[in-house]
Amino acid sequence: METAQPTVLTTEGLEGLLGALRRRGYRVVGPTIRDQAIIYDDIASITDLPQGWTDTQEGGSYRLARRENDALFGYAVGPHSWKKFLHPPVLRLWRAERDAGGRRIVPEPDPDERFAFIGVRACDLHAIAIQDKVFLQSTQVDPHYRARREDAFIVAVNCAVAGGTCFCVSMNTGPKAEAGFDLALTEMLGEEEHRFLVEAGTDAGCAILAELPHNSPATTDDLCAATAIVARTAGSMGREMRSDDMHELLLRNLSHSRWDEVAKRCLTCGNCTMVCPTCFCTSVEESSDLAGVETSRSRRWDSCFTMDFSYIHGGSVRSTVRSRYRQWMTHKLATWFDQFGTSGCVGCGRCITWCPVGIDITEEVNAIREIEPQ
Amino acid sequence: MRVATATADPMAPRLARVRRRRRDGPDVWTLDIETEEADGLLFAPGQFNMLTAFGVGEVPISFSGDPAEPSRLVHTIRAVGPVSTALARLGPGEPIGLRGPFGAGWPMAEAAGRDVMIVTGGLGLAPVRPVLYCLLAERERYGHIVLLHGARSPNDILFRRELEMWLRRHEIDIEVTVDHAISDWRGHVGVVTTLIPRAAFDPRHAIALVCGPEVMMRFVITGLRDAGVADDAIYLSMERNMKCAIGSCGHCQFGTVFVCRDGPVFRYDRVSQLLALKEI
Amino acid sequence: MEGLERIIKEHPFFAGLDLGFCALICGCAKNVRYEAGQYLFHEGEPANEFYLIRHGRVSLELHAPERGAVTFQTLGPGEVVGVSWLIPPYRWSYDAKALELTRAIALDAACLRQKCEADHDLGYDLMKRFMPVLIQRLQTSRLQALDVYCARPLKPCA
């Protein structure tokens, strides 16, 4: 990679970045407000970004609020994650057509779009890296994920605020974007200024940065200011969880009474699995036209909280709420290490915020650690 | 061209055709399948395919045929759900989708030179039949071979004629027991575990292969351990929900492992702790 | 008499039996033989004996009107037939039928019960031999009741 000096970009420069990406053929997606939440969708210009908005998050609670300034990235994460683009909620895998010889299997063509993600947080960079391990570095490569992932252009944003349910510091996944991006921004807002410190992580990032207007080399003061912003965020995490012993802790406590306790609150709605940026489980479903000429198979996000998930003939392996919550949490925090060599949790806090009854994964782990049966 | 593109995606099946279908029990059917490739599909005993009934869906089914005949893929299916029922209804010439082979099979290399104790229950005989073909093909490589099989009733005994044929050849000891019987059944009645103490094998130098419903396997393993078989000499085949067979749909997780990819055959000592817990 | 004693001592059910107990038990024992199809006893009859199988096989059956005789267990050489003689009201709760020519030792229940009452050490020894058989049969019955090979467990199954 060419070594690129950190650069400072104005808001016009950022607009220029969006334009440059679009000219290169990318479908530019980023944060925008919809249904009273900050979600990820197509953005045409920086005016689509949630300027001046923030989010207030707690267990089971998410509210938008006005900020005192015009920050474009002054919030944490919302209900969406980038997996909805890389690992779509519903995806047709193939079709089978009846022809003279019998059947013909028609593979699903690769998508004809390339994504540029704007505003990817450090936790979500880690989440993408984790799904890379699941879909690209496993025994079998998933071509659907690869087709979306390979050409994606990632513009990360270092977090200037920590959400009420954030705990990336505990999981060593943030708040600073360390790797896995093409460009990383730090938003700097002062009395008179609204600028972005930009670091390039790849050649593609360098190349596009070089052609942007309104950019100037970063000064030492700029670098110090950006460091201070991230440090302040790191110091104001909403949650905390000891993560160095999770694997052993949970696997030696599979019969802990806390699972019964959490089962009384858990509604098994599966929200946590849908908002989780690493949850990858899917089911497949078959459909056919009425004439039976064409059939197709689709893949759909699935959740380990459903009864069907573990169904084998006769019944479900995990029929109790206790066992299904335990499966989710021990997978996320423990068995994921055995399977993929990494934690399945990045500390984004989405599962806490979007749980309708506010079950808090950090609290559950701490409760198990506090009262360990001998 | 068609094959190349179809196999690029591990989730897309290859096209195959049913060649023969026969009944092996009240709701059990065995299909012989041939692929478009002339040389068929090499597989190891204990592995499985994902079979598609077009327009209905896909389920994992173990190979139940002879690995030495890769051009004739044999699968024994119990019609219990919509997909298995649709598969079991496919007649000669009908198209079927096939992905595989998947999974880690039975430890054939480990069995060489030792007594082989096989305990199966119900449909659990099907995934073990390829083992029996292999053992019989090189009979002299193994010590005593014992097959203990439990079935629900005499009418439910899988591959009954083949078992009788093997019995007459005296190359393996075969004992079959049923849970209950009426009329003219003259064989054993009782659970399959009761056959273990009476079986002629050397538990200290035997390898044991167990396949059947999980609760049956738990008690069989207890019986084998009581008889003196070491934990690391017992292998079992696990069943879990499977959608992808490549370790990426999450359904078949059994603690740390994916049954589809790391199993379905596991050495007992490696899963004994999980097996002792409920709803893992 | 000496032949009976040897047979009893060598039968797996009485493995390691005390010589004194052996003599007491022998006093209640006799050789019996059943042709294939012959019944050892029927449900409802007084449980006056129990049997140590030497050769042959015995099936234990329950009669259901719509299904006929249903065999729930078969027993072979080295195994014991009959536990109802141990506890009041000393009545058989199933039929026992020889599946093939069966030779066994029959032990007189009244005789043995009397000796057990008189010598509780003998009674305790016998109890320790019967209890594992009872527990094992209870466990296997549970497994049979689970109907694990049924395609749709715990639901009506054709």
Coordinates of N, CA and C in Angstrom, one line a residue, chain C residues 7-145:
Chain C
I7 N -25.3 -77.5 39.3 CA -26.0 -76.7 38.3 C -26.3 -75.3 38.9
I8 N -26.8 -75.3 40.2 CA -27.1 -74.1 40.8 C -25.9 -73.2 41.1
K9 N -24.8 -73.8 41.5 CA -23.6 -73.1 41.8 C -23.0 -72.5 40.5
E10 N -23.2 -73.2 39.4 CA -22.6 -72.7 38.2 C -23.5 -71.8 37.4
H11 N -24.7 -71.7 37.8 CA -25.6 -70.8 37.1 C -25.2 -69.3 37.4
P12 N -25.1 -68.4 36.4 CA -24.7 -67.1 36.6 C -25.5 -66.3 37.7
F13 N -26.7 -66.7 37.8 CA -27.6 -65.9 38.8 C -27.1 -66.2 40.2
F14 N -26.5 -67.4 40.5 CA -26.0 -67.7 41.8 C -24.5 -67.7 41.9
A15 N -23.9 -66.9 41.1 CA -22.4 -66.8 41.1 C -21.9 -66.5 42.5
G16 N -20.9 -67.2 42.9 CA -20.3 -67.0 44.2 C -21.2 -67.3 45.4
L17 N -22.1 -68.2 45.2 CA -23.0 -68.5 46.3 C -22.3 -69.2 47.5
D18 N -22.7 -68.8 48.7 CA -22.2 -69.5 49.9 C -22.6 -71.0 49.9
L19 N -21.7 -71.9 50.3 CA -22.0 -73.3 50.2 C -23.2 -73.7 51.1
G20 N -23.3 -73.1 52.3 CA -24.4 -73.3 53.2 C -25.8 -72.9 52.6
F21 N -25.8 -71.7 51.9 CA -27.0 -71.2 51.3 C -27.3 -72.2 50.1
C22 N -26.3 -72.6 49.4 CA -26.5 -73.5 48.3 C -27.3 -74.7 48.7
A23 N -26.9 -75.3 49.8 CA -27.5 -76.5 50.3 C -29.0 -76.2 50.6
L24 N -29.2 -75.0 51.3 CA -30.6 -74.7 51.6 C -31.4 -74.5 50.4
I25 N -30.9 -73.8 49.4 CA -31.6 -73.6 48.1 C -31.9 -74.9 47.4
C26 N -30.9 -75.7 47.4 CA -31.0 -77.0 46.7 C -32.2 -77.8 47.2
G27 N -32.5 -77.7 48.5 CA -33.6 -78.4 49.1 C -34.9 -78.0 48.5
C28 N -35.0 -76.8 47.8 CA -36.2 -76.3 47.3 C -36.2 -76.5 45.7
A29 N -35.2 -77.1 45.2 CA -35.0 -77.1 43.7 C -35.3 -78.4 43.0
K30 N -35.7 -78.3 41.8 CA -35.9 -79.5 41.0 C -35.6 -79.2 39.5
N31 N -35.3 -80.1 38.7 CA -35.1 -80.0 37.3 C -36.4 -79.9 36.6
V32 N -36.6 -79.0 35.6 CA -37.8 -79.0 34.8 C -37.4 -78.9 33.3
R33 N -38.4 -79.2 32.5 CA -38.1 -79.2 31.0 C -39.4 -78.8 30.4
Y34 N -39.4 -77.9 29.4 CA -40.6 -77.4 28.7 C -40.3 -77.6 27.2
E35 N -41.3 -78.1 26.5 CA -41.3 -78.2 25.1 C -41.6 -76.9 24.5
A36 N -41.1 -76.7 23.2 CA -41.4 -75.4 22.6 C -42.9 -75.2 22.5
G37 N -43.3 -74.0 22.9 CA -44.7 -73.6 22.9 C -45.4 -73.9 24.3
Q38 N -44.8 -74.6 25.1 CA -45.4 -75.0 26.4 C -45.2 -73.8 27.4
Y39 N -46.3 -73.5 28.2 CA -46.2 -72.4 29.1 C -45.6 -72.8 30.4
L40 N -44.7 -72.0 31.0 CA -44.2 -72.2 32.3 C -45.3 -71.8 33.4
F41 N -46.0 -70.7 33.1 CA -47.1 -70.3 33.9 C -47.9 -69.2 33.2
H42 N -49.0 -68.9 33.8 CA -49.9 -67.9 33.2 C -50.2 -66.8 34.1
E43 N -50.6 -65.7 33.5 CA -51.0 -64.5 34.3 C -52.1 -64.9 35.3
G44 N -52.0 -64.4 36.5 CA -53.1 -64.6 37.5 C -52.9 -65.8 38.4
E45 N -52.1 -66.8 37.9 CA -51.8 -68.0 38.7 C -50.9 -67.7 39.9
P46 N -51.0 -68.5 40.9 CA -50.1 -68.3 42.1 C -48.6 -68.5 41.6
A47 N -47.8 -67.6 42.1 CA -46.4 -67.6 41.8 C -45.7 -68.6 42.7
N48 N -45.8 -69.8 42.4 CA -45.2 -70.9 43.3 C -43.8 -71.2 43.1
E49 N -43.2 -70.7 42.0 CA -41.9 -71.1 41.6 C -41.2 -70.0 40.9
F50 N -39.9 -70.0 40.9 CA -39.1 -69.2 39.9 C -38.1 -70.2 39.2
Y51 N -37.6 -69.7 38.1 CA -36.8 -70.6 37.2 C -35.5 -70.0 36.8
L52 N -34.5 -70.9 36.9 CA -33.1 -70.5 36.3 C -33.0 -71.2 35.0
I53 N -32.9 -70.5 33.9 CA -32.8 -71.1 32.6 C -31.4 -71.7 32.4
R54 N -31.4 -72.9 32.0 CA -30.1 -73.6 31.6 C -29.9 -73.6 30.1
H55 N -30.9 -74.0 29.4 CA -30.9 -74.1 28.0 C -32.2 -73.6 27.5
G56 N -32.2 -73.1 26.3 CA -33.5 -72.7 25.7 C -33.8 -71.2 25.9
R57 N -35.0 -70.8 25.5 CA -35.4 -69.4 25.6 C -36.9 -69.4 26.0
V58 N -37.2 -68.4 26.8 CA -38.5 -68.2 27.3 C -39.0 -66.8 26.9
S59 N -40.2 -66.7 26.5 CA -40.8 -65.3 26.2 C -41.8 -65.0 27.3
L60 N -41.8 -63.7 27.7 CA -42.7 -63.2 28.7 C -43.8 -62.4 27.9
E61 N -45.1 -62.7 28.1 CA -46.1 -62.2 27.2 C -47.2 -61.6 28.0
L62 N -47.9 -60.6 27.4 CA -49.1 -60.1 27.9 C -50.2 -60.3 26.8
H63 N -51.3 -60.6 27.2 CA -52.4 -60.8 26.2 C -53.3 -59.6 26.1
A64 N -53.3 -59.1 24.9 CA -54.2 -57.9 24.7 C -55.3 -58.4 23.7
P65 N -56.6 -58.2 24.0 CA -57.6 -58.7 23.2 C -57.5 -58.4 21.7
E66 N -57.1 -57.2 21.4 CA -57.1 -56.9 20.0 C -55.8 -57.2 19.3
R67 N -54.8 -57.5 20.1 CA -53.5 -57.8 19.5 C -53.0 -59.2 19.7
G68 N -53.7 -60.0 20.6 CA -53.2 -61.3 20.9 C -52.1 -61.2 21.9
A69 N -51.2 -62.3 21.9 CA -50.1 -62.3 22.9 C -49.0 -61.4 22.4
V70 N -48.6 -60.4 23.3 CA -47.6 -59.5 23.0 C -46.4 -59.8 23.8
T71 N -45.3 -60.1 23.2 CA -44.1 -60.5 23.9 C -43.3 -59.2 24.3
F72 N -43.0 -59.0 25.6 CA -42.3 -57.8 25.9 C -40.9 -58.1 26.4
Q73 N -40.6 -59.4 26.5 CA -39.2 -59.7 26.9 C -38.9 -61.2 26.6
T74 N -37.7 -61.5 26.1 CA -37.3 -62.9 26.0 C -36.1 -63.1 26.9
L75 N -36.0 -64.3 27.5 CA -34.9 -64.6 28.4 C -34.2 -65.9 27.9
G76 N -32.9 -66.0 28.2 CA -32.2 -67.1 27.7 C -31.3 -67.7 28.8
P77 N -30.4 -68.6 28.4 CA -29.6 -69.3 29.3 C -28.8 -68.4 30.3
G78 N -28.8 -68.7 31.5 CA -28.1 -67.9 32.5 C -29.0 -66.8 33.1
E79 N -30.2 -66.7 32.7 CA -31.1 -65.7 33.2 C -32.2 -66.3 34.1
V80 N -32.9 -65.5 34.8 CA -33.9 -66.0 35.8 C -35.3 -65.5 35.3
V81 N -36.3 -66.5 35.4 CA -37.6 -66.2 35.1 C -38.5 -66.1 36.3
G82 N -39.1 -65.0 36.5 CA -40.1 -64.9 37.7 C -39.6 -64.2 38.9
V83 N -40.2 -63.1 39.2 CA -39.9 -62.3 40.4 C -41.1 -62.2 41.3
S84 N -42.3 -62.5 40.8 CA -43.5 -62.3 41.6 C -43.6 -63.2 42.8
W85 N -42.8 -64.2 42.9 CA -42.8 -65.1 44.1 C -42.3 -64.4 45.3
L86 N -41.6 -63.3 45.1 CA -40.9 -62.6 46.2 C -41.8 -61.8 47.1
I87 N -42.9 -61.2 46.5 CA -43.7 -60.3 47.2 C -45.2 -60.7 47.1
P88 N -45.9 -60.5 48.2 CA -47.3 -60.8 48.2 C -48.0 -60.0 47.1
P89 N -49.1 -60.4 46.5 CA -49.8 -61.7 46.8 C -49.3 -62.9 46.0
Y90 N -48.0 -62.9 45.6 CA -47.4 -64.1 45.0 C -48.2 -64.6 43.8
R91 N -48.4 -63.7 42.9 CA -49.2 -64.0 41.7 C -48.5 -63.6 40.4
W92 N -48.5 -64.4 39.4 CA -47.9 -64.0 38.1 C -48.6 -62.9 37.4
S93 N -47.9 -61.9 36.9 CA -48.5 -60.8 36.2 C -48.4 -60.9 34.7
Y94 N -47.9 -62.0 34.2 CA -47.7 -62.2 32.7 C -47.6 -63.7 32.5
D95 N -47.7 -64.1 31.2 CA -47.5 -65.5 30.8 C -46.0 -65.7 30.5
A96 N -45.5 -66.9 30.8 CA -44.2 -67.3 30.3 C -44.2 -68.5 29.5
K97 N -43.7 -68.4 28.3 CA -43.8 -69.5 27.3 C -42.4 -69.9 26.8
A98 N -42.1 -71.2 26.8 CA -40.9 -71.7 26.2 C -41.0 -71.5 24.7
L99 N -40.0 -70.8 24.1 CA -39.9 -70.6 22.7 C -39.3 -71.8 22.0
E100 N -38.5 -72.5 22.7 CA -37.9 -73.7 22.1 C -37.7 -74.6 23.3
L101 N -37.2 -75.8 23.1 CA -37.0 -76.8 24.2 C -36.2 -76.1 25.3
T102 N -36.7 -76.0 26.5 CA -36.1 -75.3 27.5 C -35.9 -76.1 28.8
R103 N -34.7 -76.2 29.2 CA -34.4 -76.9 30.5 C -34.1 -75.8 31.5
A104 N -34.6 -76.0 32.7 CA -34.4 -75.0 33.8 C -34.4 -75.7 35.2
I105 N -34.0 -75.0 36.2 CA -34.2 -75.4 37.5 C -35.3 -74.6 38.1
A106 N -36.3 -75.3 38.6 CA -37.5 -74.6 39.3 C -37.2 -74.6 40.8
L107 N -37.5 -73.5 41.3 CA -37.3 -73.3 42.8 C -38.6 -73.1 43.4
D108 N -38.9 -73.9 44.4 CA -40.2 -73.9 45.1 C -40.3 -72.6 45.9
A109 N -41.2 -71.8 45.6 CA -41.3 -70.4 46.3 C -41.6 -70.5 47.7
A110 N -42.6 -71.3 48.1 CA -43.1 -71.4 49.5 C -41.9 -71.9 50.3
C111 N -41.2 -72.9 49.8 CA -40.1 -73.5 50.5 C -39.0 -72.5 50.7
L112 N -38.7 -71.7 49.7 CA -37.6 -70.8 49.8 C -38.0 -69.6 50.7
R113 N -39.3 -69.2 50.6 CA -39.7 -68.0 51.4 C -39.6 -68.4 52.9
Q114 N -40.0 -69.7 53.2 CA -39.9 -70.2 54.6 C -38.5 -70.1 55.1
K115 N -37.5 -70.6 54.2 CA -36.1 -70.6 54.6 C -35.6 -69.2 54.8
C116 N -36.1 -68.3 53.9 CA -35.6 -66.9 54.0 C -36.1 -66.3 55.3
E117 N -37.3 -66.6 55.7 CA -37.8 -66.1 57.0 C -37.0 -66.6 58.1
A118 N -36.7 -67.8 58.1 CA -35.9 -68.5 59.1 C -34.5 -68.0 59.2
D119 N -33.9 -67.7 58.0 CA -32.5 -67.3 57.9 C -32.4 -66.0 57.1
H120 N -32.5 -64.9 57.8 CA -32.5 -63.6 57.1 C -31.2 -63.3 56.2
D121 N -30.1 -64.0 56.6 CA -28.9 -63.8 55.8 C -29.1 -64.4 54.4
L122 N -29.8 -65.6 54.4 CA -30.1 -66.2 53.1 C -31.1 -65.2 52.4
G123 N -32.1 -64.7 53.1 CA -33.0 -63.8 52.5 C -32.4 -62.6 51.9
Y124 N -31.4 -62.0 52.6 CA -30.7 -60.8 52.2 C -29.8 -61.2 50.9
D125 N -29.2 -62.3 51.0 CA -28.4 -62.8 49.8 C -29.3 -62.9 48.6
L126 N -30.4 -63.5 48.7 CA -31.3 -63.6 47.6 C -31.8 -62.3 47.1
M127 N -32.2 -61.4 48.0 CA -32.7 -60.1 47.7 C -31.6 -59.3 46.8
K128 N -30.3 -59.5 47.3 CA -29.3 -58.8 46.5 C -29.1 -59.3 45.1
R129 N -29.5 -60.6 44.9 CA -29.4 -61.2 43.6 C -30.6 -60.8 42.7
F130 N -31.7 -60.6 43.4 CA -32.9 -60.3 42.6 C -33.0 -58.8 42.3
M131 N -32.5 -58.0 43.2 CA -32.7 -56.6 43.0 C -32.1 -56.0 41.7
P132 N -30.9 -56.4 41.3 CA -30.3 -55.9 40.1 C -31.2 -56.3 38.9
V133 N -31.7 -57.6 39.0 CA -32.6 -58.1 37.9 C -33.8 -57.2 37.8
L134 N -34.4 -56.9 38.9 CA -35.6 -56.0 38.9 C -35.3 -54.6 38.4
I135 N -34.2 -54.0 38.8 CA -33.9 -52.7 38.4 C -33.6 -52.7 36.9
Q136 N -32.8 -53.7 36.4 CA -32.5 -53.7 35.0 C -33.7 -53.9 34.2
R137 N -34.7 -54.7 34.6 CA -35.9 -54.9 33.9 C -36.8 -53.6 33.9
L138 N -36.7 -52.9 35.0 CA -37.5 -51.6 35.1 C -36.9 -50.7 34.1
Q139 N -35.5 -50.6 34.1 CA -34.9 -49.6 33.1 C -35.2 -50.0 31.7
T140 N -35.1 -51.2 31.3 CA -35.4 -51.6 30.0 C -36.8 -51.4 29.6
S141 N -37.7 -51.6 30.6 CA -39.1 -51.3 30.3 C -39.4 -49.8 30.0
R142 N -38.6 -49.0 30.8 CA -38.8 -47.6 30.5 C -38.4 -47.2 29.1
L143 N -37.2 -47.8 28.7 CA -36.8 -47.5 27.3 C -37.8 -48.0 26.3
Q144 N -38.4 -49.2 26.6 CA -39.4 -49.7 25.6 C -40.6 -48.8 25.6
A145 N -41.0 -48.3 26.8 CA -42.1 -47.4 26.9 C -41.9 -46.1 26.1

